[in-house]
């Protein structure tokens, strides 16, 4: 009897995929036994002694929720999510209830519909889930010809839109020579677009990975450009309050698009990982904005479509983290304490930016390092080549992404001089 060929797996032809770089870098750091190693790769907040920091107000909310012993605490949420959490989350983004229009002090354009009714919100599995859900909504129902993402951007943007099967192109977000947002390149690229309903991804504040944001005047120009070219803005809001310690300032771009260009329809993916320190709780929301003229007609259908997508994906979002956020934002005293915690985190990040800059200047490290203090948020595009990044790891046990993205929260008073000296070394000796 002839031998049979061994059975082949259904999955033998699967394409190889590269490991996610931030998590791979973090794993390599964890395996390194060098006593003075430094982790500048993973995007999580760390204290001055390098440890995680459960926010004080989060711990207070946890105690309050535990002591309440709510018998419904393990029950299902509705598919849309926690309604009070969603209301408070939308308030935080759009500034509902505030006077004076958007946070630039400009008056809100009058419309025939309640501002809040323009926004349909649904709870998601953090910011990634919000990005994915929004991308799926637009892909299935608007069918954009292309999505334009910043070059560079958070790597997961590419994965999410690739999974949706939408053609992707990049617009020139960062000027390497000037170490700042490439406003002229962005405008030039978007002005040349000829297809309506293309999607443009924006980071609302603290751009990841560069830390370089548009000015308010540049945001205003981009809003009018999107309206004129009939583009669909998609805001990724991962750092509200964490970037500048001012939740209104960090939401300026979104509120301007919403208040000053009421004809625009767009999406906002909101995450509470960074600004509440709830990384593992996966707390987020997707907000879909309808135009002022059509909101009454489309909001119910939009809500139903979103719920249908969520039901087929994961039924509903997790409950516990959203309860923490709801508890804090719904209590005036606790909300003030949260703002104080945000200030603690953002000010430490700013101090470390200045400390690194001062050390590089003191060492007379070749180059201009002002971008380190001019950028904002958790990350800095430090300006090192891939060879220099790998040399930092091999020679000095300092870990960061190959692009040269530095997580500033990994710096502290005990290691910043060591890191600066290591950067000085590779800048002088590695091309």
Short mmCIF file of C-alpha atoms in Angstrom, two decimals:
data_model
loop_
_atom_site.label_atom_id
_atom_site.label_comp_id
_atom_site.label_asym_id
_atom_site.label_seq_id
_atom_site.Cartn_x
_atom_site.Cartn_y
_atom_site.Cartn_z
CA UNK A 1 0.00 0.00 0.00
CA UNK A 2 1.51 3.32 -1.06
CA UNK A 3 2.48 5.75 1.62
CA UNK A 4 0.17 8.72 1.95
CA UNK A 5 1.52 12.22 2.00
CA UNK A 6 1.36 13.75 5.49
CA UNK A 7 -1.68 15.97 5.87
CA UNK A 8 -1.04 19.65 5.37
CA UNK A 9 -2.44 22.22 7.73
CA UNK A 10 -5.15 24.60 6.66
CA UNK A 11 -2.92 27.32 8.08
CA UNK A 12 0.35 26.34 6.39
CA UNK A 13 0.04 29.18 3.91
CA UNK A 14 -0.54 31.93 6.46
CA UNK A 15 1.72 34.94 5.90
CA UNK A 16 4.41 35.64 8.45
CA UNK A 17 3.76 38.67 10.63
CA UNK A 18 6.27 40.74 12.49
CA UNK A 19 5.91 41.11 16.26
CA UNK A 20 4.48 44.40 17.50
CA UNK A 21 7.57 46.53 18.07
CA UNK A 22 6.75 48.35 21.35
CA UNK A 23 5.88 45.06 23.06
CA UNK A 24 8.89 43.30 21.52
CA UNK A 25 11.19 46.07 22.78
CA UNK A 26 9.61 45.84 26.22
CA UNK A 27 10.14 42.06 26.27
CA UNK A 28 13.82 42.48 25.32
CA UNK A 29 14.19 45.02 28.12
CA UNK A 30 12.65 42.63 30.64
CA UNK A 31 15.11 39.88 29.66
CA UNK A 32 18.13 42.18 30.07
CA UNK A 33 19.88 41.67 33.42
CA UNK A 34 22.06 44.79 33.23
CA UNK A 35 21.49 46.76 36.47
CA UNK A 36 21.38 50.20 34.81
CA UNK A 37 19.16 49.35 31.85
CA UNK A 38 16.60 51.98 30.77
CA UNK A 39 13.23 51.40 29.07
CA UNK A 40 12.27 54.26 26.76
CA UNK A 41 10.11 52.09 24.50
CA UNK A 42 6.77 51.28 26.08
CA UNK A 43 4.16 54.04 26.13
CA UNK A 44 3.07 53.94 29.76
CA UNK A 45 3.50 56.48 32.54
CA UNK A 46 6.17 55.77 35.15
CA UNK A 47 7.00 57.61 38.37
CA UNK A 48 10.35 59.13 39.28
CA UNK A 49 11.47 55.75 40.64
CA UNK A 50 10.39 53.91 37.49
CA UNK A 51 7.27 52.22 38.86
CA UNK A 52 3.63 52.33 37.70
CA UNK A 53 1.37 54.92 39.32
CA UNK A 54 -2.26 54.09 39.97
CA UNK A 55 -3.76 57.57 40.05
CA UNK A 56 -4.78 58.65 43.54
CA UNK A 57 -8.27 59.55 42.37
CA UNK A 58 -8.62 56.18 40.64
CA UNK A 59 -7.78 54.41 43.88
CA UNK A 60 -10.39 56.53 45.65
CA UNK A 61 -13.00 55.60 43.05
CA UNK A 62 -12.07 51.93 43.37
CA UNK A 63 -12.61 52.07 47.13
CA UNK A 64 -15.95 53.83 46.69
CA UNK A 65 -17.15 51.27 44.16
CA UNK A 66 -15.98 48.38 46.33
CA UNK A 67 -17.72 49.73 49.42
CA UNK A 68 -20.96 50.31 47.50
CA UNK A 69 -21.25 46.55 46.93
CA UNK A 70 -23.63 47.13 44.03
CA UNK A 71 -25.34 43.79 43.38
CA UNK A 72 -25.48 44.64 39.66
CA UNK A 73 -21.71 45.22 39.38
CA UNK A 74 -21.09 42.04 37.35
CA UNK A 75 -24.17 42.28 35.15
CA UNK A 76 -24.12 42.89 31.42
CA UNK A 77 -24.01 46.41 30.11
CA UNK A 78 -26.21 47.31 27.17
CA UNK A 79 -24.62 46.95 23.76
CA UNK A 80 -24.09 50.71 23.51
CA UNK A 81 -22.35 50.71 26.90
CA UNK A 82 -22.70 52.63 30.14
CA UNK A 83 -24.95 55.56 29.27
CA UNK A 84 -23.72 57.90 32.00
CA UNK A 85 -20.09 57.11 31.17
CA UNK A 86 -20.78 57.93 27.51
CA UNK A 87 -22.45 61.23 28.40
CA UNK A 88 -19.51 62.29 30.56
CA UNK A 89 -16.99 61.08 27.98
CA UNK A 90 -18.67 63.15 25.26
CA UNK A 91 -18.78 66.17 27.59
CA UNK A 92 -15.03 65.84 28.08
CA UNK A 93 -14.35 65.75 24.34
CA UNK A 94 -16.79 68.35 23.04
CA UNK A 95 -17.12 70.64 26.05
CA UNK A 96 -20.88 70.38 26.30
CA UNK A 97 -22.17 72.61 29.06
CA UNK A 98 -19.32 75.08 28.68
CA UNK A 99 -20.00 78.67 27.73
CA UNK A 100 -18.30 80.66 25.03
CA UNK A 101 -18.19 78.09 22.24
CA UNK A 102 -14.92 76.28 21.76
CA UNK A 103 -11.90 76.67 24.01
CA UNK A 104 -10.43 79.42 21.85
CA UNK A 105 -13.20 81.70 23.05
CA UNK A 106 -14.86 81.77 19.64
CA UNK A 107 -18.66 81.81 19.61
CA UNK A 108 -20.37 78.60 18.57
CA UNK A 109 -22.19 78.88 15.25
CA UNK A 110 -25.94 78.67 15.83
CA UNK A 111 -27.71 75.63 14.41
CA UNK A 112 -31.26 74.30 14.39
CA UNK A 113 -30.39 71.26 16.47
CA UNK A 114 -29.05 70.66 19.94
CA UNK A 115 -25.27 70.35 19.81
CA UNK A 116 -25.28 67.15 21.84
CA UNK A 117 -27.71 65.51 19.40
CA UNK A 118 -25.08 65.69 16.67
CA UNK A 119 -22.94 63.13 18.50
CA UNK A 120 -23.66 59.39 18.62
CA UNK A 121 -21.42 57.64 21.15
CA UNK A 122 -20.71 53.99 21.88
CA UNK A 123 -18.44 52.40 24.47
CA UNK A 124 -15.45 50.53 23.03
CA UNK A 125 -12.50 48.38 24.04
CA UNK A 126 -10.23 51.37 24.64
CA UNK A 127 -8.87 53.59 21.87
CA UNK A 128 -7.84 50.70 19.63
CA UNK A 129 -11.38 49.36 19.69
CA UNK A 130 -12.73 52.84 18.93
CA UNK A 131 -10.40 53.22 15.95
CA UNK A 132 -11.32 49.76 14.69
CA UNK A 133 -15.06 50.27 15.12
CA UNK A 134 -14.98 53.66 13.42
CA UNK A 135 -12.93 52.28 10.54
CA UNK A 136 -15.39 49.40 10.13
CA UNK A 137 -18.36 51.78 10.19
CA UNK A 138 -16.91 53.99 7.46
CA UNK A 139 -15.64 51.08 5.36
CA UNK A 140 -19.00 49.33 5.27
CA UNK A 141 -21.27 52.34 4.92
CA UNK A 142 -19.33 55.23 3.36
CA UNK A 143 -16.84 53.16 1.35
CA UNK A 144 -13.97 55.65 1.25
CA UNK A 145 -11.61 55.22 -1.66
CA UNK A 146 -8.58 55.86 0.52
CA UNK A 147 -7.56 56.60 4.09
CA UNK A 148 -4.75 59.11 4.58
CA UNK A 149 -2.64 58.54 7.68
CA UNK A 150 0.22 60.67 8.99
CA UNK A 151 3.80 59.79 8.14
CA UNK A 152 4.82 58.74 10.75
CA UNK A 153 1.96 57.54 12.94
CA UNK A 154 0.97 55.04 15.61
CA UNK A 155 1.65 51.70 13.91
CA UNK A 156 -1.77 50.28 14.79
CA UNK A 157 -3.47 52.78 12.48
CA UNK A 158 -1.98 50.89 9.55
CA UNK A 159 -2.99 47.50 10.93
CA UNK A 160 -6.57 48.61 11.61
CA UNK A 161 -7.21 50.08 8.18
CA UNK A 162 -5.39 47.22 6.45
CA UNK A 163 -7.76 44.76 8.16
CA UNK A 164 -10.67 46.82 6.81
CA UNK A 165 -9.29 46.48 3.29
CA UNK A 166 -9.20 50.21 2.58
CA UNK A 167 -6.41 51.60 0.42
CA UNK A 168 -3.91 53.52 2.58
CA UNK A 169 -1.66 56.41 1.72
CA UNK A 170 0.46 58.66 3.93
CA UNK A 171 0.62 62.42 4.08
CA UNK A 172 3.92 64.09 5.11
CA UNK A 173 3.23 64.90 8.75
CA UNK A 174 6.75 65.48 10.11
CA UNK A 175 9.59 67.63 8.81
CA UNK A 176 12.76 65.78 9.83
CA UNK A 177 15.01 68.73 9.08
CA UNK A 178 13.04 71.27 11.11
CA UNK A 179 11.85 68.71 13.68
CA UNK A 180 8.25 69.95 13.61
CA UNK A 181 4.83 69.37 12.02
CA UNK A 182 5.01 69.65 8.24
CA UNK A 183 2.05 71.96 7.76
CA UNK A 184 2.94 72.91 4.20
CA UNK A 185 3.41 69.29 3.13
CA UNK A 186 0.14 68.22 4.77
CA UNK A 187 -1.88 71.00 3.14
CA UNK A 188 -0.25 70.45 -0.25
CA UNK A 189 -1.06 66.74 -0.17
CA UNK A 190 -4.66 67.12 0.98
CA UNK A 191 -5.33 69.97 -1.46
CA UNK A 192 -4.37 67.65 -4.34
CA UNK A 193 -6.97 65.03 -3.42
CA UNK A 194 -9.78 64.62 -5.93
CA UNK A 195 -11.95 61.93 -4.29
CA UNK A 196 -14.73 62.90 -1.94
CA UNK A 197 -15.19 60.97 1.31
CA UNK A 198 -11.57 59.97 1.69
CA UNK A 199 -10.70 59.61 5.37
CA UNK A 200 -7.92 61.66 6.98
CA UNK A 201 -6.56 60.45 10.33
CA UNK A 202 -5.49 63.17 12.78
CA UNK A 203 -3.95 62.92 16.24
CA UNK A 204 -5.95 65.42 18.31
CA UNK A 205 -2.97 66.23 20.57
CA UNK A 206 0.46 64.85 21.55
CA UNK A 207 1.09 63.21 18.18
CA UNK A 208 2.49 59.68 18.51
CA UNK A 209 5.37 59.21 17.80
CA UNK A 210 6.69 62.74 17.19
CA UNK A 211 5.14 64.90 19.91
CA UNK A 212 4.78 67.63 17.26
CA UNK A 213 1.28 69.15 16.97
CA UNK A 214 -0.30 71.72 14.63
CA UNK A 215 -0.95 75.19 16.00
CA UNK A 216 -4.54 76.32 16.53
CA UNK A 217 -4.32 78.45 13.39
CA UNK A 218 -3.11 75.44 11.40
CA UNK A 219 -5.95 73.30 12.78
CA UNK A 220 -8.43 75.96 11.65
CA UNK A 221 -6.98 75.83 8.13
CA UNK A 222 -7.20 72.03 8.09
CA UNK A 223 -10.86 72.16 9.17
CA UNK A 224 -11.78 74.38 6.24
CA UNK A 225 -9.71 72.24 3.89
CA UNK A 226 -11.59 69.09 4.98
CA UNK A 227 -14.91 70.85 4.43
CA UNK A 228 -13.94 72.17 1.01
CA UNK A 229 -12.50 68.85 -0.21
CA UNK A 230 -15.32 66.84 1.43
CA UNK A 231 -12.90 64.73 3.45
CA UNK A 232 -13.83 62.78 6.59
CA UNK A 233 -11.62 63.66 9.58
CA UNK A 234 -10.94 60.81 12.01
CA UNK A 235 -9.47 62.04 15.29
CA UNK A 236 -7.49 59.75 17.57
CA UNK A 237 -7.73 61.24 21.07
CA UNK A 238 -5.43 59.23 23.33
CA UNK A 239 -3.87 61.93 25.53
CA UNK A 240 -6.52 64.47 26.54
CA UNK A 241 -5.29 66.15 29.73
CA UNK A 242 -2.14 64.04 29.79
CA UNK A 243 -0.49 66.11 27.07
CA UNK A 244 -0.71 69.58 28.59
CA UNK A 245 -2.60 68.96 31.89
CA UNK A 246 -5.40 71.08 30.36
CA UNK A 247 -8.29 68.99 29.02
CA UNK A 248 -9.74 71.96 27.12
CA UNK A 249 -6.50 72.84 25.42
CA UNK A 250 -5.93 69.23 24.36
CA UNK A 251 -9.42 69.04 22.84
CA UNK A 252 -9.11 72.35 20.96
CA UNK A 253 -8.87 70.86 17.49
CA UNK A 254 -11.92 68.60 17.88
CA UNK A 255 -14.03 71.37 19.42
CA UNK A 256 -13.06 73.75 16.63
CA UNK A 257 -14.05 71.27 13.92
CA UNK A 258 -17.31 70.62 15.78
CA UNK A 259 -18.29 74.18 16.66
CA UNK A 260 -16.92 76.22 13.80
CA UNK A 261 -17.59 73.84 10.90
CA UNK A 262 -21.01 72.34 11.72
CA UNK A 263 -21.32 70.95 8.21
CA UNK A 264 -18.49 68.46 8.85
CA UNK A 265 -19.14 64.85 9.77
CA UNK A 266 -16.31 63.01 11.51
CA UNK A 267 -15.22 60.41 14.07
CA UNK A 268 -13.38 60.65 17.40
CA UNK A 269 -11.70 57.62 18.97
CA UNK A 270 -11.31 58.36 22.69
CA UNK A 271 -9.07 56.43 25.09
CA UNK A 272 -8.79 56.62 28.88
CA UNK A 273 -5.65 54.47 29.11
CA UNK A 274 -3.13 57.28 29.51
CA UNK A 275 -5.11 60.03 31.24
CA UNK A 276 -6.58 57.68 33.86
CA UNK A 277 -3.72 55.16 33.96
CA UNK A 278 -6.26 52.43 33.12
CA UNK A 279 -4.07 50.66 30.56
CA UNK A 280 -5.33 47.14 31.22
CA UNK A 281 -8.96 48.09 31.83
CA UNK A 282 -9.52 48.99 28.16
CA UNK A 283 -11.80 51.99 28.59
CA UNK A 284 -12.76 53.95 25.49
CA UNK A 285 -15.51 55.42 23.36
CA UNK A 286 -16.21 56.14 19.73
CA UNK A 287 -18.03 59.39 18.99
CA UNK A 288 -19.51 59.84 15.51
CA UNK A 289 -20.46 63.40 14.61
CA UNK A 290 -23.25 64.08 12.15
CA UNK A 291 -23.67 67.40 10.42
CA UNK A 292 -25.94 69.90 12.13
CA UNK A 293 -28.40 69.73 9.23
CA UNK A 294 -28.80 65.94 9.18
CA UNK A 295 -28.28 64.83 12.80
CA UNK A 296 -31.99 64.39 13.60
CA UNK A 297 -32.50 62.21 10.52
CA UNK A 298 -29.49 59.90 10.84
CA UNK A 299 -28.67 59.53 14.55
CA UNK A 300 -30.96 56.55 15.25
CA UNK A 301 -29.74 54.64 12.21
CA UNK A 302 -26.16 55.47 13.09
CA UNK A 303 -26.62 54.23 16.64
CA UNK A 304 -28.25 51.03 15.42
CA UNK A 305 -25.46 50.36 12.94
CA UNK A 306 -22.79 50.83 15.60
CA UNK A 307 -24.61 48.52 18.02
CA UNK A 308 -24.92 45.89 15.30
CA UNK A 309 -21.18 45.99 14.63
CA UNK A 310 -20.37 45.78 18.35
CA UNK A 311 -22.79 42.89 18.88
CA UNK A 312 -21.05 40.89 16.17
CA UNK A 313 -17.55 41.74 17.42
CA UNK A 314 -17.61 41.50 21.21
CA UNK A 315 -21.22 42.09 22.30
CA UNK A 316 -20.37 44.91 24.70
CA UNK A 317 -17.42 46.70 26.28
CA UNK A 318 -15.97 45.89 29.74
CA UNK A 319 -17.77 47.38 32.71
CA UNK A 320 -15.32 47.97 35.57
CA UNK A 321 -13.00 50.57 34.04
CA UNK A 322 -15.89 52.63 32.70
CA UNK A 323 -17.42 52.70 36.19
CA UNK A 324 -14.18 54.17 37.54
CA UNK A 325 -14.15 56.92 34.90
CA UNK A 326 -17.86 57.60 35.39
CA UNK A 327 -17.41 57.86 39.16
CA UNK A 328 -14.57 60.36 38.83
CA UNK A 329 -16.00 62.56 36.08
CA UNK A 330 -19.44 62.59 37.67
CA UNK A 331 -18.23 63.98 41.00
CA UNK A 332 -16.97 67.58 41.01
CA UNK A 333 -14.48 67.05 43.84
CA UNK A 334 -13.09 63.86 42.34
CA UNK A 335 -12.90 65.45 38.91
CA UNK A 336 -10.80 68.26 40.39
CA UNK A 337 -8.56 65.64 42.00
CA UNK A 338 -8.22 63.92 38.64
CA UNK A 339 -7.13 67.20 37.06
CA UNK A 340 -4.51 67.51 39.83
CA UNK A 341 -3.26 64.00 39.04
CA UNK A 342 -3.03 64.91 35.36
CA UNK A 343 -0.92 67.91 36.30
CA UNK A 344 1.39 65.68 38.36
CA UNK A 345 1.99 63.40 35.36
CA UNK A 346 2.32 66.05 32.66
CA UNK A 347 4.63 68.23 34.76
CA UNK A 348 6.96 65.30 35.43
CA UNK A 349 7.10 64.64 31.69
CA UNK A 350 7.95 68.32 31.06
CA UNK A 351 10.66 68.28 33.73
CA UNK A 352 12.27 65.25 32.13
CA UNK A 353 12.20 66.87 28.70
CA UNK A 354 14.04 69.88 30.10
CA UNK A 355 16.47 67.74 32.06
CA UNK A 356 17.42 65.72 28.97
CA UNK A 357 17.77 68.87 26.88
CA UNK A 358 19.96 70.57 29.50
CA UNK A 359 22.25 67.54 29.70
CA UNK A 360 22.64 67.29 25.93
CA UNK A 361 23.50 70.99 25.77
CA UNK A 362 25.95 70.62 28.66
CA UNK A 363 27.68 67.75 26.85
CA UNK A 364 27.72 69.81 23.64
CA UNK A 365 26.18 66.88 21.82
CA UNK A 366 26.29 67.62 18.07
CA UNK A 367 22.97 68.89 16.74
CA UNK A 368 20.13 71.14 17.83
CA UNK A 369 18.05 69.53 20.59
CA UNK A 370 15.41 72.21 21.10
CA UNK A 371 12.79 69.89 19.64
CA UNK A 372 12.99 67.81 22.83
CA UNK A 373 11.39 70.66 24.81
CA UNK A 374 9.24 72.00 21.98
CA UNK A 375 7.43 68.70 21.50
CA UNK A 376 4.58 67.71 23.82
CA UNK A 377 3.26 64.59 25.48
CA UNK A 378 4.67 61.21 26.30
CA UNK A 379 6.84 60.77 23.21
CA UNK A 380 9.72 62.54 21.55
CA UNK A 381 11.04 61.85 18.07
CA UNK A 382 14.58 62.24 19.31
CA UNK A 383 16.24 62.29 15.87
CA UNK A 384 18.51 59.23 16.09
CA UNK A 385 19.08 56.85 13.19
CA UNK A 386 18.20 53.17 13.45
CA UNK A 387 21.90 52.33 13.72
CA UNK A 388 22.25 54.74 16.62
CA UNK A 389 19.17 53.28 18.34
CA UNK A 390 20.59 49.77 18.07
CA UNK A 391 23.96 51.00 19.34
CA UNK A 392 22.23 52.50 22.39
CA UNK A 393 20.78 49.08 23.13
CA UNK A 394 24.00 47.13 22.52
CA UNK A 395 26.41 49.49 24.25
CA UNK A 396 24.30 51.07 26.98
CA UNK A 397 21.23 48.82 27.47
CA UNK A 398 18.87 51.68 26.60
CA UNK A 399 15.73 50.53 24.79
CA UNK A 400 13.61 52.57 22.37
CA UNK A 401 11.87 52.04 19.03
CA UNK A 402 13.97 51.81 15.88
CA UNK A 403 12.42 55.06 14.63
CA UNK A 404 14.04 56.93 17.53
CA UNK A 405 10.76 57.41 19.37
CA UNK A 406 11.53 57.97 23.04
CA UNK A 407 8.99 57.46 25.82
CA UNK A 408 9.90 60.39 28.05
CA UNK A 409 8.19 58.78 31.06
CA UNK A 410 11.06 56.27 31.19
CA UNK A 411 13.41 59.08 32.20
CA UNK A 412 13.96 60.11 35.82
CA UNK A 413 16.44 62.05 37.91
CA UNK A 414 18.48 58.89 38.44
CA UNK A 415 19.01 57.97 34.79
CA UNK A 416 18.69 61.11 32.68
CA UNK A 417 22.41 61.95 32.80
CA UNK A 418 23.26 58.36 31.87
CA UNK A 419 20.84 58.47 28.94
CA UNK A 420 22.15 61.84 27.74
CA UNK A 421 25.75 60.60 27.88
CA UNK A 422 24.77 57.49 25.92
CA UNK A 423 23.02 59.57 23.26
CA UNK A 424 26.09 61.80 23.08
CA UNK A 425 28.24 58.71 22.54
CA UNK A 426 26.24 57.25 19.65
CA UNK A 427 25.70 60.61 17.96
CA UNK A 428 29.47 61.15 17.91
CA UNK A 429 30.49 57.63 16.90
CA UNK A 430 27.68 55.99 14.90
CA UNK A 431 26.52 57.21 11.52
#
